Amino acid sequence: MKLNQIDNRKLTVMLKNILFILVLFAVITPDLFAAGGGGAGPEIPCSSALPFCTANTYSFPNETNTSSPSGLNYGCLSSQPNPVWYYMEVDQAGTFQIKMTQSTSQGGPATLDIDFALWGPFTNVSNGCAAINGGQNPIQCSYSTAATETVGIGMPGGTGSGSSTPPAANVGDVYILLLTNYDQGPGYIRFSQTGGTGVADCSIIEPNCNIRTISATPSACTTNNKYSVSGQVSFDDPPSTGTLTISASCGGNQVFNAPFTSPISYTINGLNADGNTCTITASFSDTTCVGTFDFTAPSIPVINGGADQTVCQGVQVTLNATGANTYAWTGGVSNGVPFNAASTQTYTVTGTSTNGCSSTDQVTITVKPSTTYTISYTSPACINGSDPQPVISQPITGNYSISPTTVSIDPATGIIDVSSAVVTNSQNYIVTYTPTDSCNATVTTSIIIAENPVVDGGQDQTICRNDQVTLSATGANSYQWTGGAVNNTPFAPTATTQYIVTGFNQYGCTDKDTVLITVNQLPPVVAINDVAICRGDSTVLLATGAPGYTWTGGIQNGDYVSPSQTTTYYVTGTDANGCKKTDSVLVFVHQLPMIDAGPETTVCLNFPYIPKGAYGVQYEWSHNATNEQPVFLPLGNNWMYVIGTDANGCSNTDSVLVHVIKPPVTHFTPDKYVGYPGTVFTFTNNSENANSYYWDFANGSNTTTHSVTQDVTSQYSAEGDYIVVLTADNGVCKYPYQDTVHIIPFPDPTIFVPNVFTPNNDGANDRFFLTVEWGKQIEVIILNRWGNHIATITDFNQGWDGRTMNGQEATEGVYFYKYEILGFNNKTYTGQGFVTLER
């Protein structure tokens, strides 16, 4: 036996940042092209991808009984069942050419059809799966019956319409690969990089895991030829998470959870002993690390109990079985020891081999008794009837004879010929059977051969269809009629029929007679078709198909009726044979529609009124109006009339009163049209024919008034043109009016500075002022010629009175000033100069 193991130590060298995703499919019909098939198992999403590496030639197990996600673009692959996903990444940019084969065993020849589709490049697995799930086209694919395919990146790859040479891979590129297993058989996918300059990184794969040895020792058979297999699995560098599953191809498994310590002992119970090769497979769930080991199951012996035997009662029998080491017979029999079989019996032998496995065989010993069989006939037999045949309790051979000899018997078969028997009444015959088997004795039986009855079915009869007739036969004990008739039981035949009666006497012997029942068909009375009318209308009642008619209610054929509600009328026609048939006419009365012209309403002059009739399908309006189309009515009260017709063609009328009033006349005037920011405008309402007024001042504010004499105001803080809208409402219609006011920017400030002042309290030029227009803030600083701060002015009306900040009079001379002024336009203005103080 050979240990088949997968060495994952070889997977740590290459392939970084190129991502492949492997999807394996298995289909039901292995001899079709790979495009066919579909999976019935669970869908395997792209997000379940496992790492994949081609640093060295390596075998990955394929997959069956899964299905691919729907809605993806698989390129040239027309079907993709049974997916499994893998990925890997590249460390060194360049080209790749990867050969893929599929075989039934690890390292075996390529025998299973394989196909693929390739996507990319992407930046990572998540982005790649998102793009594929979004329907991105593959960049390369192959759809053929070959067991070998080639993927190319920067090199040729694919076949047929899916062949291509994509650009070479760059570091960090991501690709996606899909493979199919069209032949469905379990096996392995082998990847080997046969060309290209690119290098990938295998560090993304669980490193170093290696299953070194697997042992398997089957036990002896237990009850029902079951056995167990035990052994050990030794390994290096197992994964730190997940499970280790040890399974037997002949059934059963044992699962171990991380952490894993080598070696691990296992036992799988309840296996069937069949002598075949069974494979133990050990595989870790969180890394691609698999190993297998083959052993031979215990075999079940083939037991031969010998041939079946037939003996006469009292003769000894010997049963001698072969094929095993020990034997146990049922019925108290010992192997190879003679015994007396009292009766026919099947004996079962159980043979057990040295490995504890066992099987059985059976031998039937038929013991023939000498006088226990019987012979009989179905009695009585009727003259000119079926020839009676013997019924014997055992399949034995011999000769038959009969007495008296007025009838003949076949001595080989025992069949009695009654076709020419001369019998005037019933007579009993004795049949003798002499068997040729010496184990059995002669036996006799009796049979009655009886005469037949004479049956009379009665006279032929003529009736109308649907009438009843009674058939009454005589001359026998019981009777059977054709056509489902029952003797002396009335029934109603539907057509002229000849009925055959069979009569039976007390021995079951029969005779037949016939009776013809002629059925006159009913006249083809047909009333007019059912009709629908509107209430108040009338319709004619007319029937055909017979010479005379009778209508319900005393109506004569061809009369007109006008029922107020739905009514069914019945007519009966009678033909020359007196046969009658009835038909009916349903006169369905449609009630007149309850046409509704709509509620009383009010509209403004020159505003349209839209008539809307209800409970009809067609309408005819006064004022040349059309239903649900606008119409303009004059000032005042207007009555609108409508005739409505429903889906049954029935009509009715209604009316509606429409009041037409004067519309609002909207107007207003502002007290000014131009202002500066912060200006308050007053608006005067000049409207007519309204009672509610909505103002929109276009500055974010609005108001509603109810009096035309009420003026409104609004302040505007920012520059711009404002369209003020007034909407006048009389409760029925609204009219707007608009006008525009303008907010213009403040002008630049004007600044006047005197160059001399005389603070001598004479009332003239006593203070130093800056005269400013369009300014809102001021600061003036006064300095002497030595740069000392003398005074500050912060009010346009304050000025400098010629004193220092401690209240003393400043000396005469020239002083330096500088100012900073904020204008209403929010701009700052600065300046400086000299002023002369004289007293």
PDB file of C-alpha atoms in Angstrom, residues 121 353 411 487 594 645 677 726 755 786:
ATOM      1  CA  PRO A 121      -6.205  42.845 -13.241  1.00  0.00           C
ATOM      2  CA  SER A 353     -14.190 -17.438   7.588  1.00  0.00           C
ATOM      3  CA  PRO A 411     -56.168 -39.024 -20.789  1.00  0.00           C
ATOM      4  CA  ASN A 487     -83.834  -6.751 -15.144  1.00  0.00           C
ATOM      5  CA  MET A 594     -77.349  56.571 -11.944  1.00  0.00           C
ATOM      6  CA  THR A 645     -74.684  56.047 -21.319  1.00  0.00           C
ATOM      7  CA  PRO A 677     -29.652  98.589   2.804  1.00  0.00           C
ATOM      8  CA  LEU A 726     -49.156  90.065  -4.219  1.00  0.00           C
ATOM      9  CA  ASN A 755      -5.926 122.596   9.406  1.00  0.00           C
ATOM     10  CA  TRP A 786       7.264 114.350  20.331  1.00  0.00           C
TER      11      TRP A 786
END
